[in-house]
Amino acid sequence: MLEHLHTPCLLLDETVLRANIKGMADRFKQIGVPLRPHFKTAKSIEVARILQDHGAKSWTVSTLKEAEYLSSAHFKDILYAVSIVPQKMEQVMALSRNGAQMAICLDSPEMADQISSMKLDGPAPKVYLEVDVDGHRTGVTTHDQRAIETAIILSRAKNLEFAGLMAHGGGVSYAANGKAELEAAAEQERTTTLSVKAMLQTAGIACPHVSIGSTPTALFGTSYEGVTDVRAGVYMFQDVFQANLGMCALEDIAATVLATVISHAPHLNRIVIDAGGLAISNDRSCATQRNDCGYGFLSDVDGYVDPLLYVEGVSQEHGYITTRDGSSLPFELYPLGSQLRVLPNHSCMTVAAYEGYNLINGNHEGQWWDRCNRW
Amino acid sequence: MLEHLHTPCLLLDETVLRANIKGMADRFKQIGVPLRPHFKTAKSIEVARILQDHGAKSWTVSTLKEAEYLSSAHFKDILYAVSIVPQKMEQVMALSRNGAQMAICLDSPEMADQISSMKLDGPAPKVYLEVDVDGHRTGVTTHDQRAIETAIILSRAKNLEFAGLMAHGGGVSYAANGKAELEAAAEQERTTTLSVKAMLQTAGIACPHVSIGSTPTALFGTSYEGVTDVRAGVYMFQDVFQANLGMCALEDIAATVLATVISHAPHLNRIVIDAGGLAISNDRSCATQRNDCGYGFLSDVDGYVDPLLYVEGVSQEHGYITTRDGSSLPFELYPLGSQLRVLPNHSCMTVAAYEGYNLINGNHEGQWWDRCNRW
């Protein structure tokens, strides 16, 4: 049924997607803490509707364009989880005036000063102080007086509502090896953030919300006490990096790239497909993992993973497949013109190359769901 | 003048672009061999018009979508330089019926058989046999009887016109170190391809065209005798990889990403910008070069390169800047909310994240030129 599709193109397995979404939703229903799904991976209103069906009421975004897209479809409670700058406040306020309950974040007294002294036209957005729990991205560190200074400015601001703290433990959790380290990473994310909350409370600053999360810390945390919501995104699609990290099996990867075999090079022990760096992405984040997949593992069109193969390299529009153990390629299994599917290393990067998804399996087989790319 | 732009976004310096285009065009006018510019980097009709003003009459593309876009703007002589498969022939023939002089390529008797036995509706496309000159991508090897078999099938085909040979020496040239190795890479590309031509001629097969090229072999070849056109694309924009290879200076990079400083992390000696993996790309092809730039070098908004800085890492929407020598960052020079420009590692990958270019300098300052992305 996929022969009619022009390759390379993006496939989304609805059955797998729904199982991934349900698994995480059920987990947090049981824990009793709301999920605030991160929209940065899926960027699809149809996926948002499935999340909503499973109880999601609030959203995280990585671009204001995602916020505009969600808001236009009546998903209104939105946290833009990338440090704000004054130039972006007009976009935030336009959303706010259109009925979105916008939340922003920042991590310095300087930016708190700048934003809190702006004349903002519309309902006051919430603002989070970001905490750096592991040196991964942005945020104030614990026991930093600048955390208190920033929180004081924000809590006194007339044009903003100080919401509390947010953190993303993507540094330590993405480098964790095994269950014990993943649990420890999740606990570090939580307790580090709560230690800043305690510091603010000692300084007399109320901190109503504590938002944390990443797919590994959402799946492996043993306690979410003191946490008011958990953010995660890639779990919906998963990818080889997450599989290597122990988050899922390769069969749980929902988004794959359909490609066509365009050349055989026996002298290089190589099968060449029409999905290269632009179609798969150049992400090599699994390079430091034990089960390095190069630029992706491979399955047949029905989704059966061939454990012998991987994409060893890419040019702009060429992907180079060889065997993981150096054995001779079974060229006869993958004739010229036949189709394969690439399991992406990092699905957030791969799916961003496409304007939408070709649905397979599930209720919407054959349909097209669009995405909201760029800025 | 750039403060009004939403970041991240793509800038195109028209003055630099025109100089890069003129330099290559003048070189090949003097050599007396036509250029067949590769559209895979720029993917912009406006850039094609500049190339045309400098004498370009034929085009290379990496996707059939680029061919459709060029053809719709009356650029008709088009080589699709990625191995063809039968499923793509209807798109090729639709272009052909619409007046494009289409050329395709392939590299095996099996595919030659399949394509030559198709019923093709429209004027016969040209077809090239691709030669693998350096194990980089696709193509038949020299002294391979399959080259002769393929050429025989193609030269006898009723529905195709056998055009000759094409090769891309992107393997050896991209790994070359210094002028002598670059010259040798260019000579290897040419003489290897011509050795296959001689083999075909001995077998009685006429081989009217010999198309070779890559930016390094186009800029450093010492002879193009026997070559009928030269293909190159990235030279129009250049990038850090090409600069490291000696193709240009950093000041010759025409396409850059405008970004905003969103966080300072003195504890990590890090400046964070709002251009991450999606805005810059995850390409790390310069990792094996001597002057590794991480994910990009940096300049101020006016284009003055700061030799101290580089993008050491990226998350999806965050870019992490630090110093190349480990010294303390001059945070005061790059305050929160200020703008920087990222010089991309690999411009073909970076520019593909955007729907178009914001023009700076030159005749079209402030204008927007669109691009033709995807497949």
XYZ file of C-alpha atoms in Angstrom:
750
model
C 0.000 0.000 0.000
C 3.021 2.328 0.187
C 4.158 1.910 -3.420
C 2.263 5.001 -4.546
C 4.119 7.322 -2.175
C 6.934 9.458 -3.526
C 10.061 8.742 -1.532
C 11.594 9.898 0.686
C 8.562 10.568 2.831
C 7.509 10.317 6.438
C 5.346 7.501 7.809
C 3.516 7.659 11.115
C 2.266 4.388 12.590
C -0.923 5.411 14.373
C -1.189 2.191 16.377
C 2.304 2.635 17.794
C 1.731 6.357 18.349
C -1.469 5.729 20.307
C 0.207 3.054 22.435
C 3.115 5.406 23.270
C 0.715 8.217 24.181
C -1.533 5.942 26.231
C 1.390 4.406 28.100
C 2.685 7.768 29.318
C -0.804 9.140 29.996
C -1.787 6.096 32.059
C 1.445 6.317 34.031
C 0.822 9.907 35.067
C -2.873 9.339 35.753
C -1.759 6.716 38.243
C 0.926 8.965 39.693
C -1.592 11.780 39.935
C 0.494 14.522 38.351
C -0.611 16.207 35.097
C 1.395 15.784 31.943
C 2.126 18.913 29.889
C 3.063 17.219 26.601
C 5.899 18.806 24.673
C 4.776 19.639 21.149
C 8.294 20.031 19.730
C 8.452 16.518 18.261
C 4.992 15.881 16.829
C 3.964 19.469 15.932
C 0.664 18.052 14.692
C -2.834 19.091 15.722
C -4.080 15.547 15.111
C -1.514 14.233 17.565
C -2.555 16.945 20.027
C -6.139 15.690 19.784
C -5.041 12.163 20.700
C -3.129 13.572 23.669
C -6.208 15.547 24.673
C -8.324 12.392 24.456
C -5.894 10.923 26.980
C -6.327 13.822 29.367
C -3.795 16.443 28.290
C -5.009 19.959 29.116
C -1.783 21.949 28.853
C 1.053 22.142 26.361
C 4.748 22.840 26.045
C 6.233 24.342 22.884
C 9.732 25.042 21.593
C 8.723 27.768 19.133
C 6.110 30.497 19.169
C 4.931 29.205 15.813
C 3.924 25.962 17.541
C 2.037 28.086 20.078
C 0.200 29.944 17.317
C -0.689 26.675 15.608
C -1.962 25.093 18.849
C -3.855 28.192 19.867
C -5.564 28.418 16.474
C -6.919 24.905 17.131
C -8.179 25.934 20.602
C -5.368 24.406 22.659
C -4.822 27.365 24.905
C -2.683 26.587 27.995
C 0.820 26.898 26.521
C 4.303 27.125 28.024
C 6.995 28.399 25.656
C 9.930 26.571 27.251
C 12.814 28.436 25.595
C 14.304 31.486 27.345
C 12.354 34.566 26.320
C 13.783 37.829 24.975
C 11.957 41.167 24.668
C 11.768 40.936 20.866
C 9.482 37.897 21.189
C 7.020 39.417 23.635
C 4.791 40.938 20.959
C 4.189 37.450 19.552
C 3.497 36.167 23.055
C 1.081 39.015 23.774
C -0.755 38.553 20.475
C -1.377 34.965 21.552
C -2.430 36.147 24.978
C -4.884 38.663 23.515
C -6.303 35.865 21.369
C -7.213 33.850 24.425
C -4.128 31.713 24.998
C -2.953 31.357 28.592
C 0.675 31.929 27.794
C 3.606 31.059 30.024
C 7.205 32.034 29.305
C 10.520 31.366 31.044
C 13.817 33.088 31.711
C 16.899 32.635 33.866
C 18.481 35.943 34.869
C 17.717 39.119 36.819
C 18.736 41.096 33.721
C 16.058 39.502 31.558
C 13.528 39.602 34.396
C 14.198 43.353 34.635
C 13.783 43.860 30.910
C 10.588 41.848 30.538
C 8.963 43.134 33.709
C 9.527 46.729 32.668
C 7.956 46.307 29.232
C 4.528 47.684 28.478
C 2.632 44.509 27.605
C -0.671 44.847 25.822
C -2.969 42.043 27.015
C -3.551 39.584 29.856
C -0.406 39.056 31.948
C 1.522 35.941 30.907
C 2.797 33.519 33.511
C 6.561 33.416 33.846
C 8.741 30.569 35.072
C 12.259 30.821 36.413
C 14.291 28.089 34.746
C 16.615 25.976 36.892
C 19.742 24.316 35.519
C 19.752 20.871 37.139
C 22.605 19.335 35.161
C 24.551 21.856 33.059
C 22.642 20.766 29.992
C 20.891 23.794 28.624
C 19.831 27.001 30.370
C 18.748 28.060 33.860
C 19.979 29.378 37.184
C 22.032 27.079 39.346
C 21.110 26.103 42.876
C 22.352 28.270 45.710
C 22.809 31.092 43.218
C 21.712 34.404 44.657
C 20.694 35.354 41.125
C 17.849 32.845 41.428
C 16.452 34.786 44.351
C 17.067 38.152 42.686
C 15.260 36.978 39.555
C 12.331 35.525 41.479
C 11.950 38.724 43.489
C 11.781 40.823 40.326
C 9.269 38.440 38.749
C 7.062 38.137 41.810
C 6.840 41.932 42.074
C 6.191 42.499 38.360
C 2.835 44.097 37.539
C 2.759 42.845 33.943
C 3.620 39.212 34.679
C 2.424 36.439 36.967
C 5.274 34.549 38.616
C 4.395 30.879 38.145
C 7.330 29.146 39.783
C 10.153 26.941 38.556
C 10.789 24.814 35.514
C 13.667 22.452 34.761
C 14.701 19.978 32.059
C 17.023 17.182 33.143
C 18.086 16.288 29.622
C 21.798 16.306 30.385
C 22.181 13.636 33.045
C 19.202 11.554 31.895
C 20.313 11.360 28.251
C 23.715 10.115 29.378
C 22.331 7.594 31.901
C 23.190 3.949 31.599
C 20.570 1.569 32.956
C 17.609 1.767 35.303
C 19.429 2.872 38.454
C 21.135 5.804 36.687
C 17.877 6.807 34.991
C 16.034 6.785 38.307
C 18.836 8.814 39.844
C 18.694 11.310 36.961
C 14.958 11.763 37.472
C 15.418 12.209 41.204
C 18.210 14.742 40.607
C 15.936 16.765 38.328
C 13.170 16.804 40.924
C 15.177 17.387 44.096
C 17.458 20.002 42.552
C 14.463 22.007 41.395
C 12.774 21.615 44.776
C 15.930 22.813 46.538
C 15.630 26.092 44.625
C 11.961 26.268 45.597
C 12.968 25.860 49.246
C 15.534 28.638 48.839
C 12.880 30.939 47.376
C 10.418 30.068 50.132
C 13.060 30.880 52.755
C 13.389 34.255 51.031
C 9.612 34.656 51.319
C 8.789 34.078 47.657
C 5.802 31.884 46.849
C 6.459 29.332 44.125
C 3.155 27.763 43.122
C 4.341 25.603 40.226
C 7.224 23.194 39.712
C 7.407 21.900 36.140
C 10.051 19.322 35.237
C 10.600 16.733 32.605
C 12.214 14.896 29.742
C 11.163 11.564 28.283
C 13.649 9.560 30.389
C 12.897 11.369 33.650
C 9.160 11.090 32.955
C 9.417 7.340 32.343
C 11.873 6.477 35.140
C 11.127 8.811 38.030
C 10.268 7.020 41.272
C 8.728 10.107 42.895
C 7.046 13.233 41.604
C 6.267 14.667 45.018
C 6.276 18.439 44.908
C 6.018 18.478 41.110
C 2.979 20.177 39.542
C 3.441 19.024 35.952
C 5.760 16.905 33.832
C 6.876 17.759 30.306
C 7.949 15.209 27.688
C 7.671 14.998 23.919
C 9.807 12.477 22.073
C 8.106 9.517 23.808
C 5.187 9.885 21.378
C 7.372 8.886 18.424
C 10.442 7.437 20.143
C 13.641 6.814 18.140
C 16.803 4.727 18.162
C 18.484 7.004 20.705
C 15.597 6.476 23.113
C 15.578 2.743 22.409
C 19.287 2.578 23.190
C 18.570 4.454 26.400
C 16.038 1.787 27.398
C 12.916 3.932 26.887
C 11.345 1.613 24.321
C 11.927 -1.198 21.850
C 12.743 -0.488 18.213
C 9.198 -1.678 17.429
C 7.839 1.266 19.478
C 9.237 3.842 17.040
C 6.179 5.482 15.454
C 7.777 7.797 12.888
C 9.961 6.334 10.133
C 11.218 7.457 6.731
C 10.110 5.497 3.676
C 12.946 5.260 1.145
C 13.679 3.512 -2.143
C 16.786 1.484 -3.023
C 18.413 3.410 -5.890
C 21.809 1.731 -6.255
C 23.751 -1.386 -5.302
C 27.493 -1.069 -4.835
C 28.888 -4.558 -4.184
C 32.450 -3.177 -4.355
C 31.637 -1.009 -1.327
C 29.274 -3.571 0.295
C 26.683 -0.821 0.116
C 23.014 -0.380 -0.682
C 22.136 3.217 -1.510
C 18.712 4.706 -0.754
C 17.134 8.002 -1.773
C 17.008 9.258 1.836
C 20.107 11.228 2.772
C 21.014 13.911 5.269
C 18.050 16.110 4.369
C 15.552 13.240 4.662
C 16.953 11.523 7.785
C 18.908 14.417 9.375
C 22.592 14.488 10.201
C 21.981 13.845 13.880
C 24.600 11.537 15.357
C 23.603 11.731 19.019
C 23.689 7.940 19.367
C 27.378 7.938 18.370
C 28.365 7.728 22.029
C 25.849 5.001 22.851
C 26.696 1.290 22.935
C 24.299 0.399 20.129
C 25.367 3.079 17.634
C 22.992 3.055 14.645
C 24.935 5.506 12.483
C 22.195 7.554 10.835
C 19.449 5.011 11.490
C 18.430 1.377 11.654
C 16.253 -0.195 8.969
C 13.082 -2.171 8.598
C 11.153 -3.532 5.664
C 7.979 -1.741 4.549
C 5.932 -3.718 7.072
C 8.080 -2.541 9.958
C 10.127 -5.680 10.599
C 13.542 -4.487 11.703
C 16.523 -6.049 9.930
C 19.085 -6.264 12.738
C 21.923 -6.709 10.232
C 21.627 -3.286 8.602
C 22.315 0.344 9.427
C 22.781 3.639 7.609
C 26.526 4.142 7.849
C 26.641 7.494 6.094
C 24.656 10.118 4.233
C 25.126 12.685 1.505
C 22.488 15.323 0.882
C 20.120 12.962 -0.978
C 21.864 9.584 -0.598
C 21.826 7.215 2.361
C 24.465 4.478 2.516
C 23.436 1.185 4.052
C 25.830 -1.546 5.048
C 25.977 -4.398 7.570
C 26.706 -3.842 11.235
C 29.031 -6.834 11.475
C 30.919 -6.319 8.231
C 29.350 -9.361 6.571
C 28.276 -9.252 2.925
C 25.003 -7.471 2.248
C 22.049 -9.630 1.148
C 21.499 -7.523 -1.989
C 18.854 -9.943 -3.261
C 16.562 -9.078 -0.329
C 16.661 -5.371 -1.208
C 16.475 -5.125 -4.999
C 16.776 -1.863 -6.909
C 13.490 0.004 -6.714
C 12.325 -1.758 -3.530
C 11.315 0.191 -0.430
C 12.797 0.268 3.065
C 12.027 2.239 6.205
C 14.638 4.142 8.205
C 14.225 4.186 11.989
C 15.572 7.585 12.941
C 18.356 8.222 15.379
C 16.622 11.349 16.680
C 13.017 11.665 15.598
C 12.611 15.376 16.504
C 15.240 16.225 13.903
C 14.113 13.761 11.254
C 10.417 14.592 11.205
C 11.209 18.322 10.921
C 12.313 17.733 7.330
C 8.696 17.057 6.309
C 5.511 19.073 6.058
C 3.442 16.191 7.394
C 2.848 12.530 8.036
C 1.547 9.700 5.894
C -0.532 7.643 8.317
C -0.149 3.887 8.391
C -1.994 1.331 10.513
C -4.811 2.416 12.810
C -7.941 4.400 12.072
C -6.492 6.970 9.702
C -4.455 4.773 7.369
C -3.744 6.553 4.105
C -4.479 10.001 5.533
C -2.120 12.954 5.721
C -1.565 14.914 8.945
C 0.236 18.211 8.624
C 2.991 19.635 10.817
C 3.945 23.114 11.949
C 7.618 23.610 11.070
C 10.053 26.506 11.374
C 9.717 29.717 13.402
C 18.399 46.912 9.940
C 18.027 43.289 11.074
C 16.352 43.992 14.428
C 12.870 43.554 12.963
C 13.536 39.979 11.816
C 12.204 37.103 13.903
C 15.097 34.840 14.825
C 16.299 32.323 13.918
C 16.198 33.212 10.244
C 18.345 32.925 7.183
C 20.359 35.807 5.731
C 21.779 35.864 2.221
C 24.492 38.392 1.453
C 23.847 39.259 -2.177
C 27.212 40.946 -2.676
C 29.078 37.865 -1.502
C 26.751 35.563 -3.466
C 27.323 37.500 -6.687
C 31.093 37.473 -6.179
C 31.097 33.695 -5.625
C 28.965 33.125 -8.717
C 31.042 35.485 -10.858
C 34.318 33.930 -9.721
C 33.314 30.437 -10.807
C 31.617 31.637 -14.007
C 34.658 33.664 -15.059
C 36.951 30.721 -14.353
C 35.006 28.404 -16.645
C 34.516 31.034 -19.342
C 38.297 31.234 -19.465
C 38.688 27.447 -19.415
C 36.090 27.181 -22.161
C 33.935 24.463 -20.584
C 30.303 25.134 -19.659
C 29.212 25.101 -16.027
C 26.042 23.184 -15.181
C 25.364 24.762 -11.762
C 24.016 22.417 -9.097
C 20.771 23.760 -7.690
C 20.808 21.608 -4.534
C 22.258 24.310 -2.294
C 20.535 27.522 -3.376
C 17.183 26.109 -4.600
C 16.158 29.666 -5.448
C 14.898 30.979 -8.780
C 16.427 34.366 -8.020
C 19.830 32.741 -7.610
C 19.266 30.821 -10.862
C 18.666 34.141 -12.615
C 22.020 35.465 -11.400
C 23.699 32.275 -12.629
C 21.944 32.710 -15.967
C 23.178 36.309 -16.184
C 26.663 34.844 -15.843
C 26.124 32.423 -18.700
C 24.560 29.318 -17.145
C 22.316 27.524 -19.639
C 21.951 24.103 -18.018
C 21.194 22.886 -14.511
C 21.811 20.052 -12.101
C 19.272 19.088 -9.447
C 19.188 16.684 -6.510
C 15.388 16.326 -6.370
C 12.669 16.246 -8.992
C 10.934 18.990 -7.049
C 13.876 21.281 -7.837
C 13.458 20.283 -11.499
C 9.743 21.172 -11.413
C 10.508 24.506 -9.757
C 13.243 25.364 -12.289
C 11.157 24.231 -15.226
C 8.198 26.328 -14.105
C 10.505 29.370 -14.298
C 11.644 28.413 -17.817
C 14.987 26.875 -16.902
C 14.665 23.803 -19.065
C 17.961 21.900 -19.503
C 18.029 19.822 -16.324
C 20.081 16.847 -15.116
C 18.625 14.962 -12.148
C 21.931 13.702 -10.735
C 20.616 11.056 -8.331
C 20.242 7.440 -9.533
C 16.829 7.031 -11.100
C 14.266 4.334 -10.288
C 11.179 3.424 -12.373
C 8.786 4.939 -9.820
C 10.228 8.396 -10.549
C 9.931 8.227 -14.325
C 6.378 9.567 -14.452
C 7.593 12.776 -12.747
C 10.502 12.956 -15.191
C 8.209 12.428 -18.176
C 5.718 15.040 -16.971
C 8.603 17.507 -16.967
C 9.670 16.303 -20.377
C 6.164 16.732 -21.789
C 6.150 20.246 -20.355
C 9.178 21.209 -22.392
C 12.064 20.402 -20.069
C 15.073 18.703 -21.626
C 15.447 16.147 -18.902
C 18.509 14.039 -18.216
C 18.663 11.200 -15.690
C 21.413 8.865 -14.490
C 21.860 5.274 -13.354
C 24.664 2.836 -12.663
C 23.658 -0.778 -13.385
C 22.537 -3.036 -16.233
C 19.536 -4.025 -14.090
C 18.253 -0.464 -13.857
C 19.143 0.244 -17.481
C 17.024 -2.778 -18.411
C 14.109 -1.640 -16.301
C 14.080 1.966 -17.505
C 14.733 1.166 -21.141
C 11.823 -1.273 -21.233
C 9.316 1.197 -19.777
C 6.708 2.802 -21.957
C 7.596 6.475 -21.555
C 5.027 9.038 -22.626
C 6.858 12.071 -24.016
C 10.164 13.170 -25.568
C 13.002 10.739 -24.750
C 15.067 11.867 -21.788
C 18.862 11.797 -21.926
C 20.466 9.244 -19.655
C 23.943 9.275 -18.158
C 25.899 6.331 -16.843
C 27.353 7.331 -13.487
C 30.987 6.484 -12.752
C 32.294 5.967 -9.223
C 35.662 7.731 -9.218
C 36.414 7.481 -5.500
C 34.012 5.174 -3.612
C 32.073 8.184 -2.395
C 28.523 7.765 -3.600
C 27.146 5.753 -6.538
C 28.350 4.655 -9.958
C 30.081 1.867 -11.840
C 33.767 1.326 -11.240
C 36.398 1.452 -13.933
C 37.259 -1.761 -15.759
C 33.880 -3.122 -14.681
C 32.237 -5.085 -17.464
C 28.925 -3.890 -16.025
C 29.790 -0.406 -17.258
C 29.929 -1.716 -20.814
C 26.795 -3.833 -20.360
C 24.891 -0.822 -19.033
C 26.095 1.479 -21.784
C 25.139 -1.063 -24.461
C 21.592 -1.307 -23.074
C 21.279 2.469 -22.874
C 22.722 3.152 -26.314
C 20.255 0.683 -27.872
C 17.219 1.944 -25.944
C 14.456 3.400 -28.094
C 12.893 5.440 -25.284
C 16.104 7.068 -24.030
C 19.033 8.993 -25.478
C 22.392 7.788 -24.136
C 24.217 10.996 -23.196
C 27.491 9.667 -21.824
C 29.163 9.639 -18.421
C 28.824 11.625 -15.238
C 30.917 11.514 -12.067
C 31.179 13.361 -8.760
C 34.567 13.323 -7.071
C 33.232 14.342 -3.676
C 35.039 11.609 -1.778
C 38.676 12.252 -2.459
C 38.276 16.022 -2.955
C 36.425 16.592 0.326
C 39.192 14.777 2.168
C 42.024 16.561 0.363
C 44.594 18.543 2.297
C 46.157 21.449 0.443
C 46.494 22.545 -3.148
C 48.455 19.566 -4.470
C 45.960 17.035 -3.114
C 43.022 19.083 -4.416
C 44.569 19.261 -7.864
C 45.197 15.528 -7.748
C 41.585 14.879 -6.687
C 40.312 16.919 -9.634
C 42.615 15.104 -12.020
C 41.529 11.728 -10.609
C 37.856 12.646 -11.182
C 38.556 13.612 -14.788
C 40.963 10.867 -15.824
C 38.991 8.071 -14.137
C 35.843 9.126 -15.958
C 37.720 9.425 -19.239
C 39.181 5.939 -18.763
C 35.615 4.579 -18.713
C 34.853 6.596 -21.828
C 37.870 5.022 -23.553
C 36.649 1.570 -22.483
C 33.216 2.285 -23.971
C 34.737 3.608 -27.170
C 36.828 0.449 -27.508
C 33.555 -1.444 -27.214
C 32.147 0.700 -29.998
C 29.855 2.826 -27.851
C 29.736 6.550 -28.569
C 29.909 8.694 -25.444
C 29.145 12.296 -26.402
C 29.097 13.898 -22.936
C 31.400 13.731 -19.921
C 29.989 15.629 -16.949
C 32.053 15.861 -13.760
C 32.255 18.091 -10.752
C 32.184 19.153 -7.153
C 33.084 22.557 -5.764
C 36.681 21.543 -4.921
C 37.336 19.787 -8.228
C 35.769 22.703 -10.109
C 37.948 25.235 -8.312
C 41.216 23.275 -8.326
C 41.285 21.285 -11.545
C 44.300 21.999 -13.755
C 42.768 20.446 -16.869
C 39.229 19.898 -18.109
C 40.244 18.350 -21.414
C 37.644 15.856 -22.560
C 35.042 17.234 -20.143
C 31.819 18.635 -21.612
C 30.398 20.274 -18.489
C 31.242 20.814 -14.830
C 28.753 20.624 -11.972
C 29.130 22.470 -8.654
C 26.710 24.029 -6.186
C 27.932 24.878 -2.714
C 30.454 27.437 -4.055
C 27.589 29.932 -4.422
C 27.093 30.094 -0.649
C 30.276 28.439 0.657
C 30.504 27.365 4.326
C 33.026 26.628 7.050
C 33.769 23.162 5.676
C 34.674 24.666 2.302
C 36.701 27.413 3.980
C 38.636 24.780 5.937
C 39.221 22.964 2.656
C 40.746 26.127 1.195
C 37.895 26.939 -1.185
C 37.213 30.374 0.289
C 37.690 32.678 3.258
C 35.114 32.830 6.048
C 34.151 36.243 4.641
C 33.043 34.538 1.415
C 30.219 32.668 3.156
C 27.018 34.126 1.705
C 24.349 32.338 3.771
C 24.291 32.741 7.542
C 21.759 32.260 10.332
C 20.678 35.291 12.324
C 20.182 34.372 15.991
C 19.453 36.114 19.292
C 21.326 35.685 22.581
C 18.736 34.240 24.976
C 20.818 33.202 27.989
C 24.205 33.690 29.633
C 25.620 30.807 31.649
C 28.869 31.994 33.228
C 29.079 28.753 35.253
C 29.335 26.856 31.944
C 31.272 29.627 30.122
C 28.415 29.581 27.665
C 26.306 32.003 25.662
C 23.041 30.462 24.489
C 21.343 31.506 21.238
C 17.904 30.674 19.832
C 19.382 28.756 16.879
C 19.773 25.069 17.629
C 19.921 21.857 15.656
C 16.839 22.661 13.608
C 18.060 26.158 12.715
C 21.742 25.354 12.051
C 21.540 21.595 11.310
C 23.330 18.812 13.130
C 25.944 18.465 10.410
C 29.405 17.791 11.847
C 31.293 17.125 8.655
C 34.076 19.499 9.698
C 34.738 17.347 12.801
C 37.613 15.634 11.019
C 39.103 18.879 9.689
C 41.910 20.767 11.370
C 39.844 23.877 12.024
C 36.798 22.186 13.557
C 34.033 24.758 14.062
C 31.665 22.531 16.020
C 28.243 23.521 14.679
C 29.402 26.851 13.270
C 31.582 29.899 13.660
C 30.105 33.285 14.574
C 30.073 36.831 13.388
C 28.381 39.985 14.575
C 25.339 41.271 12.669
C 27.581 43.146 10.259
C 29.428 39.979 9.321
C 32.678 40.513 11.226
C 33.814 37.061 12.329
C 34.757 36.700 15.994
C 37.639 34.209 15.820
C 37.291 33.432 19.532
C 33.830 31.865 19.342
C 32.194 28.712 18.044
C 28.954 26.785 18.530
C 30.093 23.845 20.645
C 26.732 22.111 20.840
C 23.067 22.284 19.962
C 19.740 21.136 21.315
C 16.636 21.335 19.152
C 16.156 25.100 19.640
C 19.276 26.082 21.626
C 22.793 26.731 20.344
C 25.649 26.740 22.853
C 28.501 29.138 22.204
C 31.830 29.046 23.970
C 35.431 30.027 23.257
C 37.695 27.978 21.039
C 40.671 28.351 23.367
C 38.863 27.788 26.662
C 39.274 31.424 27.753
C 36.451 33.240 29.504
C 33.664 34.458 27.242
C 33.360 38.225 26.765
C 29.698 38.213 27.868
C 29.548 42.014 27.787
C 30.092 42.017 24.012
C 27.072 39.765 23.468
C 24.360 40.954 25.859
C 21.029 39.184 26.312
C 18.750 40.073 23.413
C 21.589 40.986 21.049
C 21.975 39.370 17.649
C 24.731 37.195 16.201
C 25.185 35.375 12.917
C 26.136 31.712 12.639
C 28.438 30.723 9.767
C 27.272 27.235 8.888
C 29.430 24.164 8.839
C 27.572 22.817 5.797
C 25.369 25.358 4.089
C 23.346 22.853 1.991
C 22.004 21.360 5.220
C 21.517 24.634 7.088
C 19.630 26.573 4.434
C 17.226 23.635 3.941
C 15.658 24.450 7.306
C 14.169 27.658 5.862
C 11.532 28.528 3.301
C 13.600 31.403 1.971
C 16.275 34.047 2.320
C 16.322 37.489 3.846
C 18.531 39.479 1.502
C 21.241 41.717 2.900
C 23.679 43.965 1.064
C 23.455 44.385 -2.700
C 20.531 45.393 -4.887
C 17.780 43.462 -3.150
C 18.455 44.344 0.489
C 15.375 43.728 2.618
C 13.735 41.440 0.055
C 12.725 37.815 0.505
C 13.721 35.098 -1.962
C 11.932 31.812 -1.646
C 13.378 28.296 -1.808
C 12.140 24.975 -3.075
C 12.510 22.466 -0.239
C 11.643 18.804 0.212
C 10.703 16.216 -2.438
